[in-house]
């Protein structure tokens, strides 16, 4: 979870284990444009919400985990830069 200097929530990062049945999706795609992106060579989905400017949700997964980065970002580029900076081991 990241807060700005005024204490306002800016974004959060979540990680969960992918279950054997592949269950797990966190993003609401209603009223959102969805774009496929690559994060650390893994395919992800970027949700940009029509009714909430500057609010994005990015979801991607590797062999073991699903990740979600969501919140208010200056741009899609800023969100992708932050996601690429996350160390996945």
JSON list of C-alpha atoms in Angstrom, two decimals:
[
{"chain": "A", "resi": 1, "resn": "UNK", "atom": "CA", "xyz": [0.00, 0.00, 0.00]},
{"chain": "A", "resi": 2, "resn": "UNK", "atom": "CA", "xyz": [1.36, 3.43, -0.92]},
{"chain": "A", "resi": 3, "resn": "UNK", "atom": "CA", "xyz": [0.10, 6.75, 0.46]},
{"chain": "A", "resi": 4, "resn": "UNK", "atom": "CA", "xyz": [1.02, 10.25, -0.73]},
{"chain": "A", "resi": 5, "resn": "UNK", "atom": "CA", "xyz": [2.47, 12.91, 1.57]},
{"chain": "A", "resi": 6, "resn": "UNK", "atom": "CA", "xyz": [-1.04, 13.99, 2.59]},
{"chain": "A", "resi": 7, "resn": "UNK", "atom": "CA", "xyz": [-1.96, 10.47, 3.68]},
{"chain": "A", "resi": 8, "resn": "UNK", "atom": "CA", "xyz": [-4.21, 9.71, 0.71]},
{"chain": "A", "resi": 9, "resn": "UNK", "atom": "CA", "xyz": [-4.15, 6.14, -0.61]},
{"chain": "A", "resi": 10, "resn": "UNK", "atom": "CA", "xyz": [-2.55, 6.20, -4.06]},
{"chain": "A", "resi": 11, "resn": "UNK", "atom": "CA", "xyz": [-2.25, 2.52, -4.94]},
{"chain": "A", "resi": 12, "resn": "UNK", "atom": "CA", "xyz": [-1.94, -1.00, -3.61]},
{"chain": "A", "resi": 13, "resn": "UNK", "atom": "CA", "xyz": [-0.19, -4.18, -4.67]},
{"chain": "A", "resi": 14, "resn": "UNK", "atom": "CA", "xyz": [-1.71, -7.59, -3.97]},
{"chain": "A", "resi": 15, "resn": "UNK", "atom": "CA", "xyz": [-0.29, -11.04, -4.56]},
{"chain": "A", "resi": 16, "resn": "UNK", "atom": "CA", "xyz": [-2.06, -14.38, -4.24]},
{"chain": "A", "resi": 17, "resn": "UNK", "atom": "CA", "xyz": [-1.21, -17.99, -4.89]},
{"chain": "A", "resi": 18, "resn": "UNK", "atom": "CA", "xyz": [-2.84, -19.42, -7.99]},
{"chain": "A", "resi": 19, "resn": "UNK", "atom": "CA", "xyz": [-4.99, -22.37, -6.98]},
{"chain": "A", "resi": 20, "resn": "UNK", "atom": "CA", "xyz": [-5.00, -25.72, -8.78]},
{"chain": "A", "resi": 21, "resn": "UNK", "atom": "CA", "xyz": [-8.28, -24.85, -10.50]},
{"chain": "A", "resi": 22, "resn": "UNK", "atom": "CA", "xyz": [-6.82, -21.55, -11.72]},
{"chain": "A", "resi": 23, "resn": "UNK", "atom": "CA", "xyz": [-9.31, -19.50, -9.72]},
{"chain": "A", "resi": 24, "resn": "UNK", "atom": "CA", "xyz": [-8.64, -15.87, -9.06]},
{"chain": "A", "resi": 25, "resn": "UNK", "atom": "CA", "xyz": [-9.55, -12.63, -10.75]},
{"chain": "A", "resi": 26, "resn": "UNK", "atom": "CA", "xyz": [-9.71, -9.29, -9.00]},
{"chain": "A", "resi": 27, "resn": "UNK", "atom": "CA", "xyz": [-10.43, -6.72, -11.66]},
{"chain": "A", "resi": 28, "resn": "UNK", "atom": "CA", "xyz": [-13.86, -5.36, -12.51]},
{"chain": "A", "resi": 29, "resn": "UNK", "atom": "CA", "xyz": [-14.03, -4.97, -16.27]},
{"chain": "A", "resi": 30, "resn": "UNK", "atom": "CA", "xyz": [-17.39, -3.19, -16.41]},
{"chain": "A", "resi": 31, "resn": "UNK", "atom": "CA", "xyz": [-17.03, 0.38, -17.69]},
{"chain": "A", "resi": 32, "resn": "UNK", "atom": "CA", "xyz": [-13.34, -0.25, -18.39]},
{"chain": "A", "resi": 33, "resn": "UNK", "atom": "CA", "xyz": [-11.21, -0.40, -21.49]},
{"chain": "A", "resi": 34, "resn": "UNK", "atom": "CA", "xyz": [-8.91, -3.44, -21.34]},
{"chain": "A", "resi": 35, "resn": "UNK", "atom": "CA", "xyz": [-5.46, -3.63, -22.95]},
{"chain": "A", "resi": 36, "resn": "UNK", "atom": "CA", "xyz": [-3.06, -6.59, -23.05]},
{"chain": "A", "resi": 37, "resn": "UNK", "atom": "CA", "xyz": [0.43, -5.72, -21.77]},
{"chain": "A", "resi": 38, "resn": "UNK", "atom": "CA", "xyz": [3.67, -7.53, -20.84]},
{"chain": "A", "resi": 39, "resn": "UNK", "atom": "CA", "xyz": [5.17, -7.37, -17.34]},
{"chain": "A", "resi": 40, "resn": "UNK", "atom": "CA", "xyz": [8.48, -9.22, -16.85]},
{"chain": "A", "resi": 41, "resn": "UNK", "atom": "CA", "xyz": [7.64, -11.19, -20.05]},
{"chain": "A", "resi": 42, "resn": "UNK", "atom": "CA", "xyz": [4.29, -12.31, -18.57]},
{"chain": "A", "resi": 43, "resn": "UNK", "atom": "CA", "xyz": [0.99, -11.35, -20.19]},
{"chain": "A", "resi": 44, "resn": "UNK", "atom": "CA", "xyz": [-1.18, -9.01, -18.20]},
{"chain": "A", "resi": 45, "resn": "UNK", "atom": "CA", "xyz": [-4.36, -7.00, -18.50]},
{"chain": "A", "resi": 46, "resn": "UNK", "atom": "CA", "xyz": [-4.54, -3.26, -17.95]},
{"chain": "A", "resi": 47, "resn": "UNK", "atom": "CA", "xyz": [-7.95, -1.86, -17.01]},
{"chain": "A", "resi": 48, "resn": "UNK", "atom": "CA", "xyz": [-8.61, 1.86, -17.50]},
{"chain": "A", "resi": 49, "resn": "UNK", "atom": "CA", "xyz": [-11.91, 2.99, -16.01]},
{"chain": "A", "resi": 50, "resn": "UNK", "atom": "CA", "xyz": [-14.00, 5.37, -18.10]},
{"chain": "A", "resi": 51, "resn": "UNK", "atom": "CA", "xyz": [-15.75, 6.98, -15.14]},
{"chain": "A", "resi": 52, "resn": "UNK", "atom": "CA", "xyz": [-12.61, 7.31, -12.95]},
{"chain": "A", "resi": 53, "resn": "UNK", "atom": "CA", "xyz": [-9.82, 9.23, -14.72]},
{"chain": "A", "resi": 54, "resn": "UNK", "atom": "CA", "xyz": [-6.27, 8.28, -13.67]},
{"chain": "A", "resi": 55, "resn": "UNK", "atom": "CA", "xyz": [-7.50, 5.06, -12.01]},
{"chain": "A", "resi": 56, "resn": "UNK", "atom": "CA", "xyz": [-6.05, 1.86, -13.38]},
{"chain": "A", "resi": 57, "resn": "UNK", "atom": "CA", "xyz": [-5.87, -1.81, -12.43]},
{"chain": "A", "resi": 58, "resn": "UNK", "atom": "CA", "xyz": [-3.12, -4.05, -13.76]},
{"chain": "A", "resi": 59, "resn": "UNK", "atom": "CA", "xyz": [-3.36, -7.83, -13.31]},
{"chain": "A", "resi": 60, "resn": "UNK", "atom": "CA", "xyz": [-0.71, -10.37, -14.34]},
{"chain": "A", "resi": 61, "resn": "UNK", "atom": "CA", "xyz": [0.55, -13.76, -13.24]},
{"chain": "A", "resi": 62, "resn": "UNK", "atom": "CA", "xyz": [3.61, -15.96, -13.35]},
{"chain": "A", "resi": 63, "resn": "UNK", "atom": "CA", "xyz": [3.71, -19.75, -12.82]},
{"chain": "A", "resi": 64, "resn": "UNK", "atom": "CA", "xyz": [2.84, -19.47, -9.11]},
{"chain": "A", "resi": 65, "resn": "UNK", "atom": "CA", "xyz": [1.28, -16.12, -8.30]},
{"chain": "A", "resi": 66, "resn": "UNK", "atom": "CA", "xyz": [-1.28, -13.61, -9.52]},
{"chain": "A", "resi": 67, "resn": "UNK", "atom": "CA", "xyz": [-0.49, -9.93, -8.97]},
{"chain": "A", "resi": 68, "resn": "UNK", "atom": "CA", "xyz": [-2.72, -6.87, -8.95]},
{"chain": "A", "resi": 69, "resn": "UNK", "atom": "CA", "xyz": [-1.54, -3.28, -8.89]},
{"chain": "A", "resi": 70, "resn": "UNK", "atom": "CA", "xyz": [-4.43, -0.83, -8.62]},
{"chain": "A", "resi": 71, "resn": "UNK", "atom": "CA", "xyz": [-5.02, 2.80, -7.82]},
{"chain": "A", "resi": 72, "resn": "UNK", "atom": "CA", "xyz": [-4.47, 6.33, -9.02]},
{"chain": "A", "resi": 73, "resn": "UNK", "atom": "CA", "xyz": [-1.53, 6.91, -11.37]},
{"chain": "A", "resi": 74, "resn": "UNK", "atom": "CA", "xyz": [-0.41, 9.94, -13.38]},
{"chain": "A", "resi": 75, "resn": "UNK", "atom": "CA", "xyz": [-0.47, 7.80, -16.52]},
{"chain": "A", "resi": 76, "resn": "UNK", "atom": "CA", "xyz": [-0.50, 4.28, -17.89]},
{"chain": "A", "resi": 77, "resn": "UNK", "atom": "CA", "xyz": [3.27, 4.64, -18.37]},
{"chain": "A", "resi": 78, "resn": "UNK", "atom": "CA", "xyz": [3.79, 5.36, -14.66]},
{"chain": "A", "resi": 79, "resn": "UNK", "atom": "CA", "xyz": [1.78, 2.26, -13.70]},
{"chain": "A", "resi": 80, "resn": "UNK", "atom": "CA", "xyz": [3.75, 0.02, -16.08]},
{"chain": "A", "resi": 81, "resn": "UNK", "atom": "CA", "xyz": [7.07, 1.46, -14.82]},
{"chain": "A", "resi": 82, "resn": "UNK", "atom": "CA", "xyz": [6.11, 0.65, -11.22]},
{"chain": "A", "resi": 83, "resn": "UNK", "atom": "CA", "xyz": [5.00, -2.88, -12.19]},
{"chain": "A", "resi": 84, "resn": "UNK", "atom": "CA", "xyz": [8.27, -3.54, -14.03]},
{"chain": "A", "resi": 85, "resn": "UNK", "atom": "CA", "xyz": [10.14, -2.42, -10.91]},
{"chain": "A", "resi": 86, "resn": "UNK", "atom": "CA", "xyz": [8.54, -5.13, -8.76]},
{"chain": "A", "resi": 87, "resn": "UNK", "atom": "CA", "xyz": [11.06, -7.89, -8.09]},
{"chain": "A", "resi": 88, "resn": "UNK", "atom": "CA", "xyz": [9.54, -11.29, -8.75]},
{"chain": "A", "resi": 89, "resn": "UNK", "atom": "CA", "xyz": [11.54, -14.24, -7.43]}
]
